[in-house]
C-alpha cells in the first residue's frame, strides 16, 4: 500500500523553466492538497481539491497552477520558476480524516 | 495574525523526562486538532488527533485540548532520543488545515 506518492524527489530548475510535480494516492481519498514548507514559515497551503473536478486556492497560490486529473492524481505546475519557489513541496490527501503526506519534492530554482 | 502559534524552541529535555509542547489557535470555529512529528528531511507523520475538550492518551503521548482558551498541548512521557524531531501543531478549520511553524525537540541521552 503506497499511500501518497510524489515524483520527482529532487529537482533543480533554472529561473524561467517550467515543470510539473506529480502526486498520486491509492487510498480512495476525495480531498488532495499541495503545501510548501520553508524554514521558519511552516507548511503553507498552495492549492487544494476538495473532490474530483474542483480546485481552490490556498494561502500562497501565485505562480502555481494545479490539475485534479482524476480521483487519484493531483498535479502542481510551475509555469515560470522563480528562486522564491525554492522549497520542499508536499502533497497530502484525506477523507474526513487527518492529512496523509507524501515524501515530498525538494525543488531548487537557480 | 497567524492562525496557529507554536514556540519554535529548541526544546531540550533529558532522556526519561516529560516534554511539553504547546500550541494556540485563533479561530474559535476550528473543529479538529492534530500533532504531527517530522524528522529532518522527512515528511510529517501523524501522532495524535483530538476533537473534544480534555485529554487523549496514546502510549507515551497525551494530547490536551481546551477550546475555551484555544489551546492544544502535547505531552511526551519517558522521552527517548528517537523522539528528537520537530513537532507540528495542525488545526482544521472548515476544509483547510493550518499549521504552526513547529517546535524542535531534542532529547539528550
Short mmCIF file of C-alpha atoms in Angstrom, two decimals:
data_model
loop_
_atom_site.label_atom_id
_atom_site.label_comp_id
_atom_site.label_asym_id
_atom_site.label_seq_id
_atom_site.Cartn_x
_atom_site.Cartn_y
_atom_site.Cartn_z
CA UNK A 1 0.00 0.00 0.00
CA UNK A 2 1.93 3.03 -1.27
CA UNK A 3 -0.24 5.81 0.27
CA UNK A 4 0.69 9.15 -1.29
CA UNK A 5 3.41 9.05 -3.96
CA UNK A 6 5.20 12.14 -5.19
CA UNK A 7 7.56 12.48 -8.13
CA UNK A 8 10.25 13.61 -8.56
CA UNK A 9 12.03 13.52 -5.19
CA UNK A 10 14.54 16.20 -6.19
CA UNK A 11 14.62 18.78 -8.97
CA UNK A 12 16.84 21.69 -9.94
CA UNK A 13 15.44 24.28 -12.33
CA UNK A 14 16.78 27.45 -13.85
CA UNK A 15 14.76 30.63 -13.48
CA UNK A 16 12.01 30.72 -16.09
CA UNK A 17 11.83 26.97 -16.68
CA UNK A 18 8.59 25.10 -16.17
CA UNK A 19 7.84 21.79 -14.54
CA UNK A 20 5.04 19.68 -13.12
CA UNK A 21 5.13 17.95 -9.75
CA UNK A 22 3.12 14.75 -9.74
CA UNK A 23 1.09 13.31 -6.86
CA UNK A 24 -0.97 10.14 -6.72
CA UNK A 25 -2.80 8.46 -3.84
CA UNK A 26 -4.20 4.96 -3.63
CA UNK A 27 -6.36 5.42 -0.51
CA UNK A 28 -9.52 6.45 -2.40
CA UNK A 29 -9.39 9.87 -0.74
CA UNK A 30 -11.61 12.65 -2.01
CA UNK A 31 -9.51 15.65 -0.93
CA UNK A 32 -5.96 16.40 -2.02
CA UNK A 33 -3.65 19.24 -1.09
CA UNK A 34 -0.36 20.86 -2.11
CA UNK A 35 1.81 22.53 0.54
CA UNK A 36 5.19 24.15 0.50
CA UNK A 37 7.49 24.14 3.51
CA UNK A 38 10.12 26.79 4.07
CA UNK A 39 12.39 27.28 7.10
CA UNK A 40 10.64 29.38 9.75
CA UNK A 41 7.42 29.54 7.72
CA UNK A 42 5.89 26.17 8.40
CA UNK A 43 3.63 24.40 5.95
CA UNK A 44 1.66 26.75 3.73
CA UNK A 45 -1.22 25.67 1.53
CA UNK A 46 -0.81 26.38 -2.18
CA UNK A 47 -3.93 24.76 -3.66
CA UNK A 48 -6.36 22.08 -2.66
CA UNK A 49 -9.01 19.94 -4.28
CA UNK A 50 -11.94 19.03 -2.06
CA UNK A 51 -13.19 16.49 -4.58
CA UNK A 52 -12.59 15.33 -8.12
CA UNK A 53 -13.33 18.17 -10.53
CA UNK A 54 -12.83 21.03 -8.05
CA UNK A 55 -9.78 23.07 -7.08
CA UNK A 56 -9.37 26.06 -4.79
CA UNK A 57 -6.61 28.49 -3.94
CA UNK A 58 -4.86 28.31 -0.63
CA UNK A 59 -2.66 30.81 1.14
CA UNK A 60 0.14 31.09 -1.45
CA UNK A 61 -1.20 30.25 -4.96
CA UNK A 62 0.66 32.84 -7.03
CA UNK A 63 3.00 31.30 -9.59
CA UNK A 64 1.33 27.89 -9.46
CA UNK A 65 -1.42 26.02 -11.24
CA UNK A 66 -3.00 22.68 -10.40
CA UNK A 67 -4.91 19.93 -12.14
CA UNK A 68 -7.05 17.28 -10.49
CA UNK A 69 -6.65 14.75 -13.26
CA UNK A 70 -8.87 12.13 -11.63
CA UNK A 71 -9.64 10.99 -8.10
CA UNK A 72 -6.13 9.58 -7.64
CA UNK A 73 -3.95 12.29 -9.16
CA UNK A 74 -3.35 15.95 -8.36
CA UNK A 75 -0.52 17.76 -10.13
CA UNK A 76 1.17 21.08 -9.39
CA UNK A 77 2.65 23.12 -12.23
CA UNK A 78 5.19 25.91 -12.13
CA UNK A 79 4.91 27.76 -15.46
CA UNK A 80 7.94 30.04 -14.99
CA UNK A 81 10.01 29.08 -11.99
CA UNK A 82 11.47 31.78 -9.74
CA UNK A 83 14.13 31.49 -7.00
CA UNK A 84 11.38 32.31 -4.45
CA UNK A 85 9.81 28.96 -5.33
CA UNK A 86 12.81 27.08 -3.95
CA UNK A 87 11.17 24.95 -1.29
CA UNK A 88 10.09 21.49 -0.24
CA UNK A 89 6.70 20.60 -1.68
CA UNK A 90 4.35 18.13 -0.01
CA UNK A 91 1.24 16.57 -1.41
CA UNK A 92 -1.36 15.27 1.03
CA UNK A 93 -4.77 13.63 0.93
CA UNK A 94 -7.66 12.86 3.26
CA UNK A 95 -11.28 11.74 3.64
CA UNK A 96 -12.80 13.15 6.86
CA UNK A 97 -9.52 12.25 8.48
CA UNK A 98 -6.12 13.69 9.24
CA UNK A 99 -3.86 14.53 6.32
CA UNK A 100 -1.64 11.80 4.91
CA UNK A 101 1.53 13.21 3.38
CA UNK A 102 3.73 12.11 0.53
CA UNK A 103 7.52 12.03 0.90
CA UNK A 104 8.00 15.46 -0.63
CA UNK A 105 9.80 17.03 -3.58
CA UNK A 106 12.83 19.19 -2.88
CA UNK A 107 12.93 21.89 -5.57
CA UNK A 108 15.79 24.32 -6.11
CA UNK A 109 15.45 27.20 -8.57
CA UNK A 110 18.72 28.88 -9.53
CA UNK B 1 -2.39 37.35 12.97
CA UNK B 2 -1.18 33.80 12.49
CA UNK B 3 -3.79 31.09 12.66
CA UNK B 4 -1.65 28.70 14.69
CA UNK B 5 1.20 29.66 17.00
CA UNK B 6 3.87 27.43 18.49
CA UNK B 7 7.09 28.16 20.33
CA UNK B 8 9.83 27.33 17.85
CA UNK B 9 12.17 26.12 20.57
CA UNK B 10 14.55 24.46 20.52
CA UNK B 11 13.30 22.49 23.48
CA UNK B 12 15.81 20.18 25.14
CA UNK B 13 14.90 17.56 27.72
CA UNK B 14 16.91 14.71 29.26
CA UNK B 15 16.06 11.14 28.39
CA UNK B 16 13.20 9.86 30.56
CA UNK B 17 11.77 13.32 31.26
CA UNK B 18 8.42 14.74 30.18
CA UNK B 19 8.43 17.02 27.13
CA UNK B 20 5.64 19.57 26.94
CA UNK B 21 4.73 21.19 23.63
CA UNK B 22 2.17 23.96 23.31
CA UNK B 23 0.04 25.47 20.57
CA UNK B 24 -2.59 28.22 20.37
CA UNK B 25 -5.00 28.91 17.55
CA UNK B 26 -7.04 31.95 16.59
CA UNK B 27 -10.27 30.65 15.02
CA UNK B 28 -12.93 29.61 17.52
CA UNK B 29 -14.68 27.70 14.73
CA UNK B 30 -11.81 25.22 14.40
CA UNK B 31 -13.08 21.74 14.88
CA UNK B 32 -10.19 19.28 14.85
CA UNK B 33 -6.64 19.35 16.11
CA UNK B 34 -3.59 17.29 15.28
CA UNK B 35 0.02 16.77 16.22
CA UNK B 36 2.49 15.68 13.57
CA UNK B 37 6.09 14.64 14.05
CA UNK B 38 8.63 15.49 11.38
CA UNK B 39 12.14 14.13 11.31
CA UNK B 40 14.75 16.15 9.46
CA UNK B 41 14.39 15.66 5.70
CA UNK B 42 11.23 13.59 6.06
CA UNK B 43 7.52 14.21 5.70
CA UNK B 44 5.16 14.92 8.62
CA UNK B 45 3.61 11.86 10.24
CA UNK B 46 0.50 11.93 12.40
CA UNK B 47 0.99 11.05 16.06
CA UNK B 48 -2.18 12.34 17.72
CA UNK B 49 -5.57 13.77 16.84
CA UNK B 50 -8.03 15.31 19.28
CA UNK B 51 -11.53 16.58 18.65
CA UNK B 52 -13.11 17.40 22.02
CA UNK B 53 -12.07 19.14 25.21
CA UNK B 54 -9.97 17.17 27.64
CA UNK B 55 -7.13 14.71 27.43
CA UNK B 56 -6.46 11.92 24.99
CA UNK B 57 -3.73 9.39 25.71
CA UNK B 58 -1.95 7.05 23.32
CA UNK B 59 1.02 5.24 24.78
CA UNK B 60 3.60 7.78 25.91
CA UNK B 61 1.73 10.64 24.22
CA UNK B 62 -1.09 12.73 25.72
CA UNK B 63 -2.86 15.47 23.80
CA UNK B 64 -4.82 18.10 25.69
CA UNK B 65 -7.42 20.43 24.22
CA UNK B 66 -9.02 23.49 25.80
CA UNK B 67 -11.35 25.14 23.29
CA UNK B 68 -12.29 27.98 25.64
CA UNK B 69 -8.63 29.00 25.86
CA UNK B 70 -7.95 27.99 22.24
CA UNK B 71 -5.04 25.90 23.40
CA UNK B 72 -3.69 22.49 22.43
CA UNK B 73 -0.77 20.72 24.02
CA UNK B 74 1.20 17.52 23.61
CA UNK B 75 2.96 15.76 26.47
CA UNK B 76 5.57 13.11 25.76
CA UNK B 77 6.33 10.97 28.80
CA UNK B 78 9.56 9.00 29.25
CA UNK B 79 11.14 10.92 26.37
CA UNK B 80 13.52 8.91 24.19
CA UNK B 81 16.31 10.09 21.86
CA UNK B 82 14.16 8.80 19.00
CA UNK B 83 11.58 11.47 19.92
CA UNK B 84 14.04 14.15 18.77
CA UNK B 85 12.21 15.83 15.88
CA UNK B 86 10.11 18.85 15.00
CA UNK B 87 6.51 18.68 16.21
CA UNK B 88 3.87 20.44 14.14
CA UNK B 89 0.51 21.53 15.51
CA UNK B 90 -2.27 21.49 12.90
CA UNK B 91 -5.79 22.86 13.14
CA UNK B 92 -8.67 22.01 10.80
CA UNK B 93 -10.98 24.93 10.10
CA UNK B 94 -13.64 24.24 7.50
CA UNK B 95 -11.85 22.25 4.83
CA UNK B 96 -8.41 23.75 5.39
CA UNK B 97 -5.60 22.74 7.68
CA UNK B 98 -3.45 25.42 9.26
CA UNK B 99 -0.03 24.53 10.62
CA UNK B 100 2.19 26.09 13.22
CA UNK B 101 5.84 26.59 12.38
CA UNK B 102 6.80 23.67 14.61
CA UNK B 103 8.72 23.12 17.85
CA UNK B 104 12.11 21.47 17.62
CA UNK B 105 12.62 18.89 20.39
CA UNK B 106 15.95 17.37 21.34
CA UNK B 107 16.06 14.51 23.85
CA UNK B 108 19.50 14.30 25.41
CA UNK B 109 20.70 10.75 26.28
#
